[in-house]
mmCIF file of C-alpha atoms in Angstrom:
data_model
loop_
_atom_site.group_PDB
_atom_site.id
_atom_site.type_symbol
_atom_site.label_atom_id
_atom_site.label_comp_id
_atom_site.label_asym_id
_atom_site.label_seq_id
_atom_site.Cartn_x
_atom_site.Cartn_y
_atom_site.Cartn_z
ATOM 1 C CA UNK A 1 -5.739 -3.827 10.271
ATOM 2 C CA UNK A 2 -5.881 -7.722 9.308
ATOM 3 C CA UNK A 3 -6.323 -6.482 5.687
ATOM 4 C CA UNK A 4 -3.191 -3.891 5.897
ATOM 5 C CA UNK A 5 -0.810 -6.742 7.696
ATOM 6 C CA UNK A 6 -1.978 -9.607 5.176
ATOM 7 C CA UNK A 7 -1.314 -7.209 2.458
ATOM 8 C CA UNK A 8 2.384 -6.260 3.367
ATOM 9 C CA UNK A 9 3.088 -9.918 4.446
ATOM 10 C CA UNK A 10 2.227 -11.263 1.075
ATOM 11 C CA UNK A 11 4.636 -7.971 -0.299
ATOM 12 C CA UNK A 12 7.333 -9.269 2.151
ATOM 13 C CA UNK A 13 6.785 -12.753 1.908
ATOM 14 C CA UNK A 14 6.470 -13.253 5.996
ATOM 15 C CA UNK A 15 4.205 -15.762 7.601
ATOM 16 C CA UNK A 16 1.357 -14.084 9.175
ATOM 17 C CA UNK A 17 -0.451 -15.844 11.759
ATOM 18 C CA UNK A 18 -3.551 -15.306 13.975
ATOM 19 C CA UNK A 19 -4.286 -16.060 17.212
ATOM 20 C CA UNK A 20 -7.864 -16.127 18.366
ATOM 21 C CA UNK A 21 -8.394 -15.217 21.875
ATOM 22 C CA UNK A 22 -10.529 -18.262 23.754
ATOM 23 C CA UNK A 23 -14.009 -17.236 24.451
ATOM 24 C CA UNK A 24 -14.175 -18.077 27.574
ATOM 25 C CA UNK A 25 -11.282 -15.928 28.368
ATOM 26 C CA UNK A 26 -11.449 -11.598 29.653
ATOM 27 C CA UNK A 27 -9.768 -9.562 27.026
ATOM 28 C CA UNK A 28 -6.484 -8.903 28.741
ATOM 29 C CA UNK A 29 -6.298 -12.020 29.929
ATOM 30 C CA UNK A 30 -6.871 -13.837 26.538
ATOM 31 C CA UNK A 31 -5.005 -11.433 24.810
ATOM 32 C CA UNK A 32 -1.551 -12.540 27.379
ATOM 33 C CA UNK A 33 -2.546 -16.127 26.684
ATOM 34 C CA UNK A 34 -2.869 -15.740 22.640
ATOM 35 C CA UNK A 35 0.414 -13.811 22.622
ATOM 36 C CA UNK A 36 2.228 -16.719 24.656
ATOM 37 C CA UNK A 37 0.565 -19.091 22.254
ATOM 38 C CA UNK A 38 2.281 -17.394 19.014
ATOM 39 C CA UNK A 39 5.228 -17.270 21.186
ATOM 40 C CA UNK A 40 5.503 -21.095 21.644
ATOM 41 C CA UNK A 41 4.705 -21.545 18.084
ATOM 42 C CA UNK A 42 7.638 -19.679 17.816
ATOM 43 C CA UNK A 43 6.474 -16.080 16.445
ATOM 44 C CA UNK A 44 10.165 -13.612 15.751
ATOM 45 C CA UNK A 45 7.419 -10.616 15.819
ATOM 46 C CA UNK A 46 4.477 -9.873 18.034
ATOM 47 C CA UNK A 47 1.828 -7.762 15.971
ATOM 48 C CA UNK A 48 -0.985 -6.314 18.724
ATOM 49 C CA UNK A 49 -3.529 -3.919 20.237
ATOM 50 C CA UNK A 50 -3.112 -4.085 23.608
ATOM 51 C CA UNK A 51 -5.923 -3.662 25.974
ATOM 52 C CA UNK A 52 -3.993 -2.185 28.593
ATOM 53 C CA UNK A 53 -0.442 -0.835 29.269
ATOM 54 C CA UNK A 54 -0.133 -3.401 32.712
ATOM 55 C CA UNK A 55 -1.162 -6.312 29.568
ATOM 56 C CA UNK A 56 1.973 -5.146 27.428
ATOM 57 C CA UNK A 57 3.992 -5.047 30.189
ATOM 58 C CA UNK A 58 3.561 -8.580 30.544
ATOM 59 C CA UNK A 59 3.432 -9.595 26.927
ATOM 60 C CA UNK A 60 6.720 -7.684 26.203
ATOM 61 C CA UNK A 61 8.105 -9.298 29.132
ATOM 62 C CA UNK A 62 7.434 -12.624 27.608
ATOM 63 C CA UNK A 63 8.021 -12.197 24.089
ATOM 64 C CA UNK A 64 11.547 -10.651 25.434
ATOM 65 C CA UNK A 65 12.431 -13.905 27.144
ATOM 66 C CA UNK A 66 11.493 -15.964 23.965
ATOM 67 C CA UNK A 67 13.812 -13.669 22.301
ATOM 68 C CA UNK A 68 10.810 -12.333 19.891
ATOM 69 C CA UNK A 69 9.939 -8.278 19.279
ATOM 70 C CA UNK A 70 6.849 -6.349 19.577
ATOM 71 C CA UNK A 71 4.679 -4.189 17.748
ATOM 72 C CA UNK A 72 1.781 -1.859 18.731
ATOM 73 C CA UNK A 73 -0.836 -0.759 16.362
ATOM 74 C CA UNK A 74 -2.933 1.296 17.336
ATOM 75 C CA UNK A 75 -1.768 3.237 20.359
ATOM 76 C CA UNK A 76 1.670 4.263 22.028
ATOM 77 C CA UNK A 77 2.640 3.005 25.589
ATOM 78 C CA UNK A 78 5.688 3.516 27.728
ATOM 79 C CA UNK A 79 6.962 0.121 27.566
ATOM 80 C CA UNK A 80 9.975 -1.045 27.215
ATOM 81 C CA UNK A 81 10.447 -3.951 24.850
ATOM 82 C CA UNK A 82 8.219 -2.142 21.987
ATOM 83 C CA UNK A 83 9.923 -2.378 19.201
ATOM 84 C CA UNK A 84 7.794 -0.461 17.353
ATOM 85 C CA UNK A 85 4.171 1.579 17.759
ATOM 86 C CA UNK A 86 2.174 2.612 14.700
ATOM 87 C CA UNK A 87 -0.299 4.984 16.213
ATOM 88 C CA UNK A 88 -1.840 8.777 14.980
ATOM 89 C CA UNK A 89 -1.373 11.720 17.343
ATOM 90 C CA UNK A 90 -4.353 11.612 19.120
ATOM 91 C CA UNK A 91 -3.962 15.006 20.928
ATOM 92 C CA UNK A 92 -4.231 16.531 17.704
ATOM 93 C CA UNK A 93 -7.151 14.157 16.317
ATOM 94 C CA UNK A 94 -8.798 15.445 19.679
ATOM 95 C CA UNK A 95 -8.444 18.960 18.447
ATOM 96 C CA UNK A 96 -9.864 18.323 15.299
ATOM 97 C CA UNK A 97 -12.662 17.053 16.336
ATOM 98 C CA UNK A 98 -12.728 19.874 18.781
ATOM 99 C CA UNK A 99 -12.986 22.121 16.003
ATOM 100 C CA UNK A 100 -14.999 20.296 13.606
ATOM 101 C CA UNK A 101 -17.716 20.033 16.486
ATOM 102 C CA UNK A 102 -17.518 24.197 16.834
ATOM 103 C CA UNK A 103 -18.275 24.694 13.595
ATOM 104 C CA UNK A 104 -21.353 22.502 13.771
ATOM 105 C CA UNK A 105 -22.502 24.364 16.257
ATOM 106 C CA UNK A 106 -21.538 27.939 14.773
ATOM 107 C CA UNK A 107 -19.698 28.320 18.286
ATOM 108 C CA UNK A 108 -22.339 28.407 20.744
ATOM 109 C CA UNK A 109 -23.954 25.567 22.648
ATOM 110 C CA UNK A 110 -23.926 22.419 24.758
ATOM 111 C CA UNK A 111 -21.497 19.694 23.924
ATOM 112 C CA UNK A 112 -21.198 16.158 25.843
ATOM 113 C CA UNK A 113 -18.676 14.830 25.740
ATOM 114 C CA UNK A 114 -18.839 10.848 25.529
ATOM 115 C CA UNK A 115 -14.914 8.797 26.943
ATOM 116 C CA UNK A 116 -13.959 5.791 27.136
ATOM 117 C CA UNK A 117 -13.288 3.715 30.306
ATOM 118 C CA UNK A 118 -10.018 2.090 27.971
ATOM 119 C CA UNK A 119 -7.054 2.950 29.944
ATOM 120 C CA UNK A 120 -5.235 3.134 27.167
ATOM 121 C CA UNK A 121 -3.433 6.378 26.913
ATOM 122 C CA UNK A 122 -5.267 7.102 23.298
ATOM 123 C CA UNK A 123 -8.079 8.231 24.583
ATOM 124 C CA UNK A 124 -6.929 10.190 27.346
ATOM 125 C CA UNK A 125 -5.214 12.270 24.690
ATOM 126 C CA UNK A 126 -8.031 12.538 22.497
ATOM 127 C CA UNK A 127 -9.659 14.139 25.082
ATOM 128 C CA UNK A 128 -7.793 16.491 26.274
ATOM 129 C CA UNK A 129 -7.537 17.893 22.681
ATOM 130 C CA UNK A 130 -10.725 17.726 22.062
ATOM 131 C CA UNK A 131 -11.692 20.135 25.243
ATOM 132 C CA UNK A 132 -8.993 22.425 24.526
ATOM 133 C CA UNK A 133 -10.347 23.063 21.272
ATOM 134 C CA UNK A 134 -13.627 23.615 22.476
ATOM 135 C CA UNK A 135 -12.347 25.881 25.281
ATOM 136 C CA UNK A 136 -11.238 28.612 22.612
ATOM 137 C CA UNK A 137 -14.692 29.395 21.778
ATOM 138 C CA UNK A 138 -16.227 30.769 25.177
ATOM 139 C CA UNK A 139 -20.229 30.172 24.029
ATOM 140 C CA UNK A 140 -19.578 26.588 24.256
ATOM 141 C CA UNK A 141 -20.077 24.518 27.397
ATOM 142 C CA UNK A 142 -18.272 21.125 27.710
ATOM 143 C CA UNK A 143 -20.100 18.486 29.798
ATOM 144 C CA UNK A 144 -17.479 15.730 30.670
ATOM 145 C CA UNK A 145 -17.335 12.589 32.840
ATOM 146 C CA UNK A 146 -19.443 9.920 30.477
ATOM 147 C CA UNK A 147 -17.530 7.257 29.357
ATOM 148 C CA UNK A 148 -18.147 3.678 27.970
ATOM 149 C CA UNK A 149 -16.476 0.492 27.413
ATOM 150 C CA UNK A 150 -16.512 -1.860 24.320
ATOM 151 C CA UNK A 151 -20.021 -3.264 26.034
ATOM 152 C CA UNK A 152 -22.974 -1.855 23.494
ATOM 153 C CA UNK A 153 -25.435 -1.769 26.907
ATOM 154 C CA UNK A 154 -22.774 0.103 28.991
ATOM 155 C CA UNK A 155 -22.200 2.872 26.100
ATOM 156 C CA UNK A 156 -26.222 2.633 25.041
ATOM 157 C CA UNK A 157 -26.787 3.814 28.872
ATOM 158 C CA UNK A 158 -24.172 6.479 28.622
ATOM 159 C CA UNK A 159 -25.547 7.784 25.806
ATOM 160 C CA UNK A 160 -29.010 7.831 27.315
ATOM 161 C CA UNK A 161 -27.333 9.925 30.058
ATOM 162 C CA UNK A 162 -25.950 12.984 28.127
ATOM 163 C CA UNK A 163 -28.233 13.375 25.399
ATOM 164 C CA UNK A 164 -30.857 15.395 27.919
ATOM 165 C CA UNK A 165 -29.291 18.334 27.541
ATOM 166 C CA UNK A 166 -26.591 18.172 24.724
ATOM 167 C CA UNK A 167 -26.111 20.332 21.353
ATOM 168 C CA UNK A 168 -23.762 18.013 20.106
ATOM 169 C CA UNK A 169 -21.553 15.121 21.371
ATOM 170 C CA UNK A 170 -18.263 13.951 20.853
ATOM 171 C CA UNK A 171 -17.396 10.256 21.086
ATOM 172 C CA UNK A 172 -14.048 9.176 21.102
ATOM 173 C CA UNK A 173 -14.671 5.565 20.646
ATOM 174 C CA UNK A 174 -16.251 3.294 17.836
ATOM 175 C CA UNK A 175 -18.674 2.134 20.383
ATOM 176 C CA UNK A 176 -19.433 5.146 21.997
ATOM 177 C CA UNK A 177 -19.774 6.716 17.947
ATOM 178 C CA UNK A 178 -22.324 3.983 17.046
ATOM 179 C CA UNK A 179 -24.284 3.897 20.573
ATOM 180 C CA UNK A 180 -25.114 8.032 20.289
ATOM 181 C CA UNK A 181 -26.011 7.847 16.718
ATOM 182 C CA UNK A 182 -28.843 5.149 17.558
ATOM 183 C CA UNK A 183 -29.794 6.865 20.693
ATOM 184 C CA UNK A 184 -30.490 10.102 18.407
ATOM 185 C CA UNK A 185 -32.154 7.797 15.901
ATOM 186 C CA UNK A 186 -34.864 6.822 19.019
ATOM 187 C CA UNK A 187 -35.249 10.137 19.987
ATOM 188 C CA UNK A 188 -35.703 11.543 16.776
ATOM 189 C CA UNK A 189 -33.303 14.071 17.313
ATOM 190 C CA UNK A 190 -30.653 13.299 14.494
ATOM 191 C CA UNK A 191 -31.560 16.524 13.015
ATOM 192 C CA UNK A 192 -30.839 18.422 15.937
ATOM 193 C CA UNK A 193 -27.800 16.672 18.126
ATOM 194 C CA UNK A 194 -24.815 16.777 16.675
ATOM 195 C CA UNK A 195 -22.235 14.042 16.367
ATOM 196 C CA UNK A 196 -18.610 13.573 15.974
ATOM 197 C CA UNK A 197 -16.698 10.873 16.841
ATOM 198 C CA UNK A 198 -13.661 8.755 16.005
ATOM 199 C CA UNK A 199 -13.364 5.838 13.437
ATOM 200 C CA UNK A 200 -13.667 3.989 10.221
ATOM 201 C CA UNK A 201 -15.541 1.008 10.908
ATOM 202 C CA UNK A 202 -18.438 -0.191 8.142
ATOM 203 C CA UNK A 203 -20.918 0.196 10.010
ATOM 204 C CA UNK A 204 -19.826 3.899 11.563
ATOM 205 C CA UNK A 205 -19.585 4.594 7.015
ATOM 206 C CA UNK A 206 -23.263 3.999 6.853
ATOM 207 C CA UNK A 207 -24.272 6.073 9.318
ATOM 208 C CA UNK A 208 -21.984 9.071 8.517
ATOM 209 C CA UNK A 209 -23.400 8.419 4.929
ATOM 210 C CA UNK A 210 -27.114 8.843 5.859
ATOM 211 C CA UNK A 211 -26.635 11.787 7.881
ATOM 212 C CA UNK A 212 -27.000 10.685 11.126
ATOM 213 C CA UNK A 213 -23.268 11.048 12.124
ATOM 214 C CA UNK A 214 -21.991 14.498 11.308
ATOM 215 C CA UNK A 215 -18.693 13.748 11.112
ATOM 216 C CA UNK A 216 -15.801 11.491 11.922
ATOM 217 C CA UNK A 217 -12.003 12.273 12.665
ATOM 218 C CA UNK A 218 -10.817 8.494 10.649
ATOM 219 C CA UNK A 219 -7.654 6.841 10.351
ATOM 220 C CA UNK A 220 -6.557 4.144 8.175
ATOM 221 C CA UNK A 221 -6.526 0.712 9.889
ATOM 222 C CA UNK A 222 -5.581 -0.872 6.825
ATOM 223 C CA UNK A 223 -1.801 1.242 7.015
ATOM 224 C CA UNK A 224 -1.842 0.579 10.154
ATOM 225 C CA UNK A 225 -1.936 -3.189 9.670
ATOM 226 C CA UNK A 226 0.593 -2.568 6.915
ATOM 227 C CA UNK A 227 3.236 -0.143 8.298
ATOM 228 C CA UNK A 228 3.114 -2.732 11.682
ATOM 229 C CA UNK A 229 4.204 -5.598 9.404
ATOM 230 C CA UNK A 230 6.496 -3.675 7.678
ATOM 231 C CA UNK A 231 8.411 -3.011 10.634
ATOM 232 C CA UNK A 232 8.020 -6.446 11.821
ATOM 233 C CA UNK A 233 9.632 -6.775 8.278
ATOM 234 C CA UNK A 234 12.651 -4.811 9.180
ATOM 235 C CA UNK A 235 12.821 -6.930 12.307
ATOM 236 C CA UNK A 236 13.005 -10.032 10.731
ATOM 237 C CA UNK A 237 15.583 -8.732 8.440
ATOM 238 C CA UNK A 238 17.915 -7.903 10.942
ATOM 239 C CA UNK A 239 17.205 -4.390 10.624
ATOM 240 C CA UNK A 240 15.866 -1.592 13.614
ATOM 241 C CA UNK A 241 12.402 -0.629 13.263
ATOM 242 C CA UNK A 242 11.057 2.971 13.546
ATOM 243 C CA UNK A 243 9.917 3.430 17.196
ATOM 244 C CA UNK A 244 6.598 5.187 16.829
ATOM 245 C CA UNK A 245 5.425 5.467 13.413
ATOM 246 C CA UNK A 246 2.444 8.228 13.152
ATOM 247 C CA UNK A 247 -0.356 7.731 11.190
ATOM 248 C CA UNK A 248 -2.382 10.515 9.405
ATOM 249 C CA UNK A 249 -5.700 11.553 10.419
ATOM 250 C CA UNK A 250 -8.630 13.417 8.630
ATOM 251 C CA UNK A 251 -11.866 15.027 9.313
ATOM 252 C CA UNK A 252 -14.738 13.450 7.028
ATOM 253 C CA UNK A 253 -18.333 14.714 6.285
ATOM 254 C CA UNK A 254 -21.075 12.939 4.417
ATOM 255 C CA UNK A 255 -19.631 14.566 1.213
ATOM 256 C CA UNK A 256 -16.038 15.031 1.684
ATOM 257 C CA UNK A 257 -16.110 10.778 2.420
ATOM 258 C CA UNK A 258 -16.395 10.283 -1.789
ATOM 259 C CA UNK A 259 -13.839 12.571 -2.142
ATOM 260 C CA UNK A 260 -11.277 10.339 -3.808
ATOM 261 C CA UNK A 261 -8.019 10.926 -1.342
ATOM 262 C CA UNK A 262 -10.549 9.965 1.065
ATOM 263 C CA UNK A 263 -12.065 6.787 -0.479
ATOM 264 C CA UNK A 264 -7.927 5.846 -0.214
ATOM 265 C CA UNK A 265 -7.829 6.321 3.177
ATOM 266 C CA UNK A 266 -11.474 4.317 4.212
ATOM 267 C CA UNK A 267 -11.711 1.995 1.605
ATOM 268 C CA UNK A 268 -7.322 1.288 0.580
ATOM 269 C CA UNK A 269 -8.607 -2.203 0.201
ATOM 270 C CA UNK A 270 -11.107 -1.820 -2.790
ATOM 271 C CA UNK A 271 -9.620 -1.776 -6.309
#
C-alpha cells in the first residue's frame, strides 16, 4: 500500500505523509491519535486502514470538523464521512477460495475453517462466501468457530486447535495464512493438509512458492495504495471521489504465481 500511494503521489505531485502510531499506544487507539496528528499538521486527505468501524467513526468525525476527507483502503464501512473506500468484494474472494479449496480436496473431506477476531466487516464477508461455496459440494464438512487476531501466539494456538482433524483449512487472514502453514511444517503434514488463505505479503510468496501453501486468493496492495491517493487526488482538486472503488482479486498456485499478469498484480513494484 505505502508503495502504491508513494507512487501516485509522486504522479500527482501531492505531499504524502506518514504517521507512525506510538508504541506504547493499542492499535485503535494509536491509530485515532496518529490521524488527529496529520490532522493538526493540517492533512486535506486522510489515507487509512481502520481497525475498527467504532475507530472510523471517530476519525471521520474529526477529520470532518478539521474540514479534511477520508479514505479507506482496504475494507468498506458504513460511515458517513468516507469519502472514498478502495476495497475487493470479499464475498466473492470468499467464494473463490471456497472453490479453490474443493478442488484440492476433489470434493470430499474435512475443512477448518480458520477467522479472524477483526471486526472489520471484510472478514465477515469472506466467510460467509467461503462456506457457501463449500456448502455446494455435500462430501465436504465445514468446521467453523477458530479465529485469530494479528497476535502470532493467539493464531499459532488456533491453528494448533483445528489441525487434529482437518483435510484442508482456509485462513482468511495474513496471520492466520502464515500461522497454519508453520503449524503443518511441525507436524509434517504439509503434504497432506491443505491450505488456502488470503494475501500477498513476502513472506506468505515464499511459502506458496515452496509448496507449503496451496494457494492464495491475493489482491494488489500496491493499487490499493495507488487508487486511495488517486482519489485523495480528486479531492484535493476539488473534484468528488468514487465512493467504493473495487479491487480485483485472483486465485494463485505455486505455478500460476510466475504467470506474468500475475507477477503484475504481486510484484507491480518491480521493473
Amino acid at each position: 500500500m505505502r508503495l502504491g500511494a508513494e507512487a501516485a503521489a509522486k504522479e500527482y505531485g501531492s505531499q504524502l505523509l506518514y504517521m507512525d502510531a506510538n508504541v506504547s499506544d493499542s492499535g485503535e487507539e494509536g491509530q485515532l491519535k496518529a490521524a488527529q496528528r496529520a490532522i493538526a499538521l493540517g492533512a486535506s486527505v486522510l489515507l487509512l486502514d481502520p481497525d475498527s468501524e467504532q475507530q472510523l467513526r471517530l476519525i471521520a468525525a474529526e477529520a470532518g470538523k478539521a474540514g479534511a476527507s477520508v479514505v479507506t483502503l482496504n475494507d468498506t464501512y458504513p460511515v458517513e464521512g468516507v469519502a472514498s473506500s478502495i476495497s475487493i468484494n470479499n464475498r466473492e474472494a470468499g467464494r473463490m477460495a471456497g472453490e479453490a479449496m474443493a478442488e484440492l480436496l476433489h470434493g470430499k473431506g474435512i475443512v477448518s475453517l480458520l477467522g479472524s477476531d477483526s471486526a472489520a466487516p471484510g472478514y465477515e464477508q469472506r466467510e460467509l462466501g467461503v462456506v457457501e461455496a463449500l456448502g455446494r459440494h455435500k462430501e465436504i464438512t465445514v468446521h467453523t468457530g477458530y479465529s485469530c487476531g494479528s497476535s502470532p501466539d493467539g493464531c499459532a494456538e488456533a491453528a494448533r486447535l483445528l489441525m487434529e482433524q482437518a483435510d484442508g483449512v482456509v485462513a482468511l487472514q495474513e496471520q492466520g495464512v502464515l500461522s497454519t502453514a508453520q503449524e503443518t511444517v511441525k507436524r509434517g503434514l504439509s503434504s497432506r493438509v491443505k491450505i488456502v488463505g488470503f494475501g500477498s505479503e513476502v513472506p506468505q510468496l515464499e511459502l506458496l512458492q515452496d509448496g507449503i501453501i496451496d494457494i492464495l486468493v491475493v489482491q494488489s496492495g500496491f493499487n490499493a495504495g495507488y487508487l486511495g491517493m488517486q482519489q485523495a487526488h480528486e479531492l484535493l482538486e476539488g473534484g468528488h471521489a468514487d465512493r467504493t472503488v473495487t479491487l480485483d482479486t485472483k486465485v494463485v498456485n505455486p505455478d500460476s504465481m510466475f504467470w506474468m499478469d500475475n507477477q503484475k498484480l504481486l510484484f507491480p513494484f518491480v521493473k
